[in-house]
Short mmCIF file of C-alpha atoms in Angstrom, two decimals:
data_model
loop_
_atom_site.label_atom_id
_atom_site.label_comp_id
_atom_site.label_asym_id
_atom_site.label_seq_id
_atom_site.Cartn_x
_atom_site.Cartn_y
_atom_site.Cartn_z
CA MET A 293 85.86 77.43 88.62
CA LYS A 294 88.13 79.91 90.36
CA LYS A 295 86.37 82.24 92.81
CA SER A 296 87.10 85.94 92.72
CA PRO A 297 89.05 87.14 95.77
CA PHE A 298 86.79 90.18 95.82
CA LEU A 299 83.62 88.14 96.07
CA LEU A 300 85.31 86.07 98.73
CA SER A 301 85.98 89.27 100.68
CA LEU A 302 82.24 89.92 100.86
CA PHE A 303 81.81 86.60 102.60
CA LEU A 304 84.75 87.23 104.91
CA LEU A 305 83.63 90.72 105.92
CA PRO A 306 81.15 89.64 108.64
CA ALA A 307 83.69 87.25 110.11
CA LEU A 308 86.40 89.90 110.12
CA LEU A 309 84.13 92.44 111.75
CA ASN A 310 83.46 89.85 114.44
CA ALA A 311 87.19 89.36 114.90
CA SER A 312 88.92 90.93 117.85
CA SER A 313 91.18 93.31 115.93
CA ASP A 314 91.54 96.83 117.26
CA PHE A 315 90.02 98.46 114.18
CA SER A 316 86.97 96.19 114.18
CA GLU A 317 86.38 96.88 117.87
CA ARG A 318 86.57 100.63 117.27
CA MET A 319 84.21 100.37 114.28
CA LYS A 320 81.69 98.41 116.36
CA ALA A 321 81.98 100.93 119.20
CA ARG A 322 81.19 103.89 116.94
CA LEU A 323 78.53 102.18 114.79
CA ARG A 324 75.62 103.78 116.64
CA GLU A 325 77.13 107.23 116.21
CA VAL A 326 77.79 106.60 112.49
CA LEU A 327 74.18 105.48 112.00
CA GLU A 328 72.89 108.57 113.82
CA ALA A 329 74.99 110.80 111.55
CA LYS A 330 73.66 108.95 108.50
CA ASP A 331 70.07 109.21 109.76
CA SER A 332 70.48 112.97 110.22
CA GLY A 333 71.99 113.37 106.75
CA GLN A 334 75.29 114.77 108.06
CA VAL A 335 77.31 111.98 106.45
CA GLY A 336 76.93 109.58 103.58
CA GLU A 337 78.72 106.70 101.94
CA GLY A 338 80.92 107.10 98.89
CA VAL A 339 81.48 104.68 96.02
CA ASP A 340 85.07 104.58 97.27
CA GLY A 341 84.01 102.69 100.42
CA TYR A 342 84.57 105.62 102.75
CA LEU A 343 82.29 107.81 104.82
CA HIS A 344 81.92 111.40 103.58
CA LEU A 345 80.88 114.57 105.36
CA ARG A 346 77.74 116.12 103.84
CA GLU A 347 76.52 119.20 105.68
CA GLY A 348 76.00 120.64 109.10
CA GLY A 349 78.46 118.31 110.71
CA GLY A 350 80.81 120.40 112.72
CA ALA A 351 84.05 119.28 114.33
CA SER A 352 82.65 116.24 116.14
CA VAL A 353 81.15 114.77 112.96
CA LEU A 354 84.36 115.49 111.04
CA GLN A 355 86.30 113.61 113.74
CA LEU A 356 83.81 110.71 113.45
CA VAL A 357 84.33 110.57 109.67
CA ASP A 358 88.12 110.71 110.03
CA SER A 359 88.19 107.98 112.69
CA GLU A 360 85.81 105.71 110.77
CA ASN A 361 87.75 106.12 107.53
CA ALA A 362 91.08 105.42 109.20
CA ASP A 363 89.70 102.12 110.50
CA ARG A 364 88.05 101.33 107.17
CA ARG A 365 91.45 101.72 105.49
CA LEU A 366 92.84 99.16 107.94
CA LEU A 367 89.87 96.85 107.29
CA PHE A 368 90.27 97.12 103.51
CA ALA A 369 94.01 96.49 103.73
CA ASP A 370 93.41 93.46 105.93
CA LEU A 371 90.79 92.06 103.56
CA ALA A 372 92.98 92.72 100.52
CA SER A 373 95.88 90.94 102.19
CA LYS A 374 93.76 87.93 103.14
CA THR A 375 92.07 87.60 99.74
CA GLY A 376 94.89 88.60 97.43
CA GLY A 377 92.78 91.44 96.06
CA LYS A 378 93.48 95.11 95.59
CA LEU A 379 92.56 97.54 98.35
CA GLU A 380 90.51 99.71 95.96
CA GLU A 381 88.43 96.75 94.80
CA VAL A 382 87.79 95.62 98.37
CA ALA A 383 86.68 99.17 99.21
CA ARG A 384 84.37 99.24 96.18
CA GLN A 385 82.80 95.91 97.17
CA PHE A 386 82.34 97.25 100.70
CA SER A 387 80.56 100.28 99.21
CA ILE A 388 78.22 98.02 97.25
CA GLY A 389 77.39 96.13 100.44
CA MET A 390 76.77 99.35 102.38
CA THR A 391 74.45 100.61 99.64
CA SER A 392 72.39 97.44 99.62
CA LYS A 393 72.02 97.43 103.43
CA ALA A 394 71.31 101.14 103.82
CA LYS A 395 68.07 102.52 105.16
CA PRO A 396 65.81 104.68 102.99
CA GLY A 397 66.87 108.30 103.33
CA HIS A 398 70.59 107.62 103.67
CA TRP A 399 72.88 109.53 101.32
CA PHE A 400 75.45 108.26 98.81
CA LYS A 401 78.12 110.14 96.89
CA THR A 402 78.44 109.03 93.27
CA SER A 403 81.69 108.74 91.35
CA ALA A 404 80.80 112.10 89.74
CA GLY A 405 80.62 113.69 93.21
CA ASN A 406 76.84 114.10 93.30
CA TRP A 407 74.80 113.20 96.36
CA VAL A 408 71.82 110.86 95.92
CA GLN A 409 69.41 109.69 98.58
CA LYS A 410 68.21 106.12 98.84
CA PRO A 411 64.45 106.05 98.23
#
């Protein structure tokens, strides 16, 4: 049975985040700040795999979102290249993983553009 490259990417994600690439190091370095912004409700995850500004963020939170998303694009491209998958599918699988690991109270933007909060 042939394994899906997208499912394989889910298994590779922890290993890649532990790799010593520049983008993974930057993502690890800002993780605490991203979690604080999620906890405060200023940002949320989208079904597209990217972080989205919600409300009350200001310039520093916008910069955080932009920096995180730039590195996520690099991560998704790297995973897609290594698994033979499409970048959009890798990003969607990442989103699914982020949703399942999220804390109650974190926000998610649906494909229709609505915000929902994890119970």
